[in-house]
Coordinates of N, CA and C in Angstrom, one line a residue:
X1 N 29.2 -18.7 -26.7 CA 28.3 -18.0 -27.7 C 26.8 -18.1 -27.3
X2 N 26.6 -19.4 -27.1 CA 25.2 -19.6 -26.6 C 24.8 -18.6 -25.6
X3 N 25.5 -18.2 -24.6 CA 24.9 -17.7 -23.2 C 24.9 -16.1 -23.2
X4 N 25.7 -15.6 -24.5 CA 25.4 -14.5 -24.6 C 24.5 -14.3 -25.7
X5 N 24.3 -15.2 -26.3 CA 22.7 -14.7 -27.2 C 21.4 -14.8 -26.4
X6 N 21.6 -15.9 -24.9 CA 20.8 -16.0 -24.1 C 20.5 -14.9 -23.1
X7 N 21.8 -14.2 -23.0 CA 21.1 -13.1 -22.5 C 20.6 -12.0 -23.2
X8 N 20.9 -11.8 -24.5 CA 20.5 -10.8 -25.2 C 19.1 -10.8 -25.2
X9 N 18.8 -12.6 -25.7 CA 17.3 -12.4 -25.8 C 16.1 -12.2 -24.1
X10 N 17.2 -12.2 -23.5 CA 16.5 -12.0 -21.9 C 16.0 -10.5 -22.2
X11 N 17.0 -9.4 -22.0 CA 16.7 -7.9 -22.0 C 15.7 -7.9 -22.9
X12 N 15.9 -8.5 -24.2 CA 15.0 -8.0 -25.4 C 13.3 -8.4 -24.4
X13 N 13.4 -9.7 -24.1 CA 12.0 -9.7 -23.3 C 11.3 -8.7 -22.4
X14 N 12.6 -8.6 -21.4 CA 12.2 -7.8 -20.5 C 11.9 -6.1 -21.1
X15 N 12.9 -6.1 -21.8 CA 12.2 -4.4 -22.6 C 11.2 -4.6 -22.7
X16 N 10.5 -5.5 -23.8 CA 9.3 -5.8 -24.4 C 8.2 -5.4 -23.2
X17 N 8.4 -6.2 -22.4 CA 7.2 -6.2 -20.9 C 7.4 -5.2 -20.4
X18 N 8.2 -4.3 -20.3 CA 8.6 -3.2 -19.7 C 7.4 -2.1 -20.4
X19 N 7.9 -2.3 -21.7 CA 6.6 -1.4 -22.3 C 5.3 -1.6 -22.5
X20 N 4.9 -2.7 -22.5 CA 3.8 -2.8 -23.0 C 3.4 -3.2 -21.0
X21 N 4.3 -3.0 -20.2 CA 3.4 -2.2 -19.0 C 3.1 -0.9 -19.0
X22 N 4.0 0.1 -19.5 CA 4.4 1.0 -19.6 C 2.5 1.6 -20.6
X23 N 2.4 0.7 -21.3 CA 1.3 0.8 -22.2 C 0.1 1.1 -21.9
X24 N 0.1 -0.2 -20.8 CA -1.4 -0.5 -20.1 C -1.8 1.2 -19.1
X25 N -0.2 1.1 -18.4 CA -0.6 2.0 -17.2 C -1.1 3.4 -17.6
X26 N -0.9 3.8 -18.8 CA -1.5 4.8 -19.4 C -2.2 5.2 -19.9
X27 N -3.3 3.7 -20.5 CA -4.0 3.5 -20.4 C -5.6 4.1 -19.3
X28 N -4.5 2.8 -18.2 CA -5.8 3.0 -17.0 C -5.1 4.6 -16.6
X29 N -4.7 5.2 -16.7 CA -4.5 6.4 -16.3 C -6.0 7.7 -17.0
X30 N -5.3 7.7 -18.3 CA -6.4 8.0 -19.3 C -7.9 7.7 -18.8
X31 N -7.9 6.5 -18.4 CA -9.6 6.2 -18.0 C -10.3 6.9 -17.0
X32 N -8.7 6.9 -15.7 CA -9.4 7.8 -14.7 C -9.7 8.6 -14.8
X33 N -8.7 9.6 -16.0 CA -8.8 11.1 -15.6 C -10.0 11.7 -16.2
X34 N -10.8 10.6 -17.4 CA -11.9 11.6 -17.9 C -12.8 11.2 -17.0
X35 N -13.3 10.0 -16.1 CA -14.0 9.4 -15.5 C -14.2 10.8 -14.1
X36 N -13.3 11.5 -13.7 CA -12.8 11.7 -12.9 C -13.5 13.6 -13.2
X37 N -13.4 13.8 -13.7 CA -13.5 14.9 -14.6 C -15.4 15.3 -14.7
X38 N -15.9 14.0 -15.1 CA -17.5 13.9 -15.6 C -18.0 14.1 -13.9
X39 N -17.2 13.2 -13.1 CA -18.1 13.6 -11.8 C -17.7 14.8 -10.8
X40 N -16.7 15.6 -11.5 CA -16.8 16.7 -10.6 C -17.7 17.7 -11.4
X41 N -17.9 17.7 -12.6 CA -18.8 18.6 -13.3 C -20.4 18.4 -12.6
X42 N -20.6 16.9 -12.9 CA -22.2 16.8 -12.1 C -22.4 17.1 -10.8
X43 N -21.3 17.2 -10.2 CA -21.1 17.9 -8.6 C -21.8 18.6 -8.6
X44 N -21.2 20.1 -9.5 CA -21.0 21.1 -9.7 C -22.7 21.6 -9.9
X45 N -23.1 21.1 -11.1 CA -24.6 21.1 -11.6 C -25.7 21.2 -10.0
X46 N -25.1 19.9 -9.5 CA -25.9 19.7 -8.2 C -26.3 20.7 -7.1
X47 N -24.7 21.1 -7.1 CA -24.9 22.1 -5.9 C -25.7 23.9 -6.3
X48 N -25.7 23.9 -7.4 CA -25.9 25.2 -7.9 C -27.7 25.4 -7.8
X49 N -28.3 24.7 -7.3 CA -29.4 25.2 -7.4 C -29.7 25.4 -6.0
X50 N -29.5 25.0 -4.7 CA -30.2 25.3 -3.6 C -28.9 25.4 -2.5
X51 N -29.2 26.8 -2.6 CA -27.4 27.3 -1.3 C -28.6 27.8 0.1
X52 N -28.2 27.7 1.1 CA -28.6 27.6 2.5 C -27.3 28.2 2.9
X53 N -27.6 29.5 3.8 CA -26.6 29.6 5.0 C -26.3 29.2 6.1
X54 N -25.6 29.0 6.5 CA -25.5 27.7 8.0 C -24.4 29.1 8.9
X55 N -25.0 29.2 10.4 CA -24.4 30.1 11.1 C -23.2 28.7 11.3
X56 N -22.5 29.3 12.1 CA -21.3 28.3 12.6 C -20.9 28.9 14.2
X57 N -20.9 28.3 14.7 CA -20.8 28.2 16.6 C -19.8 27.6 16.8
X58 N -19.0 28.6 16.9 CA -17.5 28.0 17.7 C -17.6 27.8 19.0
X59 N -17.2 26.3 19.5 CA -16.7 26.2 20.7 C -15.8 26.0 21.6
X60 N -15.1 26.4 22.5 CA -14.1 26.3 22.7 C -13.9 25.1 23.5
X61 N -13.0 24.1 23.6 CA -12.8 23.0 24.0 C -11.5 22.9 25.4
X62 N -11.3 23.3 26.6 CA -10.0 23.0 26.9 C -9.5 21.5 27.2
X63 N -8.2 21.1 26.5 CA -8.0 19.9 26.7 C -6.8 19.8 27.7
X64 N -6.9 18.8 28.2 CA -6.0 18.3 29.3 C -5.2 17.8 29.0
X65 N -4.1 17.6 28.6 CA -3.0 16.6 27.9 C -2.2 15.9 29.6
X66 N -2.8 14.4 29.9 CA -2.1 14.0 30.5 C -1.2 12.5 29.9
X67 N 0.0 12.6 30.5 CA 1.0 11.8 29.4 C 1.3 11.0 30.1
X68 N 1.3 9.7 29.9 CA 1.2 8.4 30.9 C 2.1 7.3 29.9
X69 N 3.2 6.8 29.8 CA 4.1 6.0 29.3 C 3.8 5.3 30.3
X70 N 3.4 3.9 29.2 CA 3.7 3.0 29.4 C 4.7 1.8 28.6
X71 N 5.7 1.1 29.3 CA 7.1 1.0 28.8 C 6.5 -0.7 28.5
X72 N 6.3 -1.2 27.6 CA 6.4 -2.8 27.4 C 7.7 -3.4 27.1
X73 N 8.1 -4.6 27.5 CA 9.1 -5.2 27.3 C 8.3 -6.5 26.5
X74 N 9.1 -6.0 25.3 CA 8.8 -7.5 24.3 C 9.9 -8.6 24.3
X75 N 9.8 -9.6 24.8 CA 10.9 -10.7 24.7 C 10.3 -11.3 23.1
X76 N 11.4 -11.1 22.3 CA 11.6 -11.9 20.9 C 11.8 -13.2 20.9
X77 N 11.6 -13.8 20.6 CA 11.7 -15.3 21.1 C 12.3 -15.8 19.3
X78 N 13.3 -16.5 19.8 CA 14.2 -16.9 18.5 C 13.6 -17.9 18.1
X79 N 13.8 -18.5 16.4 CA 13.4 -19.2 15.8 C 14.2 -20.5 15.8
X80 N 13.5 -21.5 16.4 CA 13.8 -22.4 16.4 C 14.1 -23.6 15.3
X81 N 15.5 -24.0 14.9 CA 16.1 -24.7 14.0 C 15.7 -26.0 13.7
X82 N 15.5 -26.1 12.6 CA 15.2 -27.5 12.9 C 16.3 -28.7 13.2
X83 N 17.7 -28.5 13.1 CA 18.4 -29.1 14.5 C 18.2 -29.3 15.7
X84 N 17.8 -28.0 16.3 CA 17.2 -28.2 17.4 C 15.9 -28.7 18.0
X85 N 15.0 -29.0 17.4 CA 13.8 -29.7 17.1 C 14.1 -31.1 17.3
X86 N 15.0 -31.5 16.5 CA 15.6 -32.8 16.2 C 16.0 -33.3 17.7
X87 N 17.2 -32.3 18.0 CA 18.0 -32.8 19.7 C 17.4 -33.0 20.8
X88 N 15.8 -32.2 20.4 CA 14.7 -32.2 21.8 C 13.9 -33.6 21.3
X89 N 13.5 -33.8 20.1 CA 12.7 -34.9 19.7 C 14.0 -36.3 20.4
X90 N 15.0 -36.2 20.1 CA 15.8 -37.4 20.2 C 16.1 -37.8 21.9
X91 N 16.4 -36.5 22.5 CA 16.6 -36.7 24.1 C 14.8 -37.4 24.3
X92 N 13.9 -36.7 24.4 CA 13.1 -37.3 24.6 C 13.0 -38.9 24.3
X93 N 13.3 -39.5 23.7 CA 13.3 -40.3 23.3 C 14.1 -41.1 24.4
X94 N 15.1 -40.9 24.5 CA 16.1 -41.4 25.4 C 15.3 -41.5 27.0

């Protein structure tokens, strides 16, 4: 009887936390999006008083694609046990 009230009261926690993350994150959501909002408007303000035409000069680039593999061989080196730590410490000893 005990271990099933103990789990009941587990989920009931975890709901609990579930939402009141659920809470926060909507929160910080809310904060971005007006924060977010105010600085594209002052953008906007900014750019509106002094427009400049800019010519644009295309250049043409030709590129050379030369493809050169190079093939590495990685030796993985296994993790050593600490049994075997032990067998090298002991022979040594010997």
């Amino acid at each position: 009887m005990l271990m099933v009230e103990k789990r009941e009261t587990r989920r009931i926690r975890k709901k609990n936390l579930m939402k009141s993350r659920k809470r926060r994150r909507k929160k910080k959501r809310r904060r971005r999006r007006i924060r977010r909002s105010t600085r594209r408007r002052r953008k906007r303000q900014r750019r509106r008083g002094r427009r400049k035409r800019r010519r644009r000069r295309r250049r043409r680039r030709r590129r050379r694609r030369r493809r050169r593999r190079r093939r590495r061989r990685r030796r993985r080196r296994r993790a050593v046990t600490t049994t075997q730590v032990l067998k090298t410490q002991i022979l040594k000893l010997i």
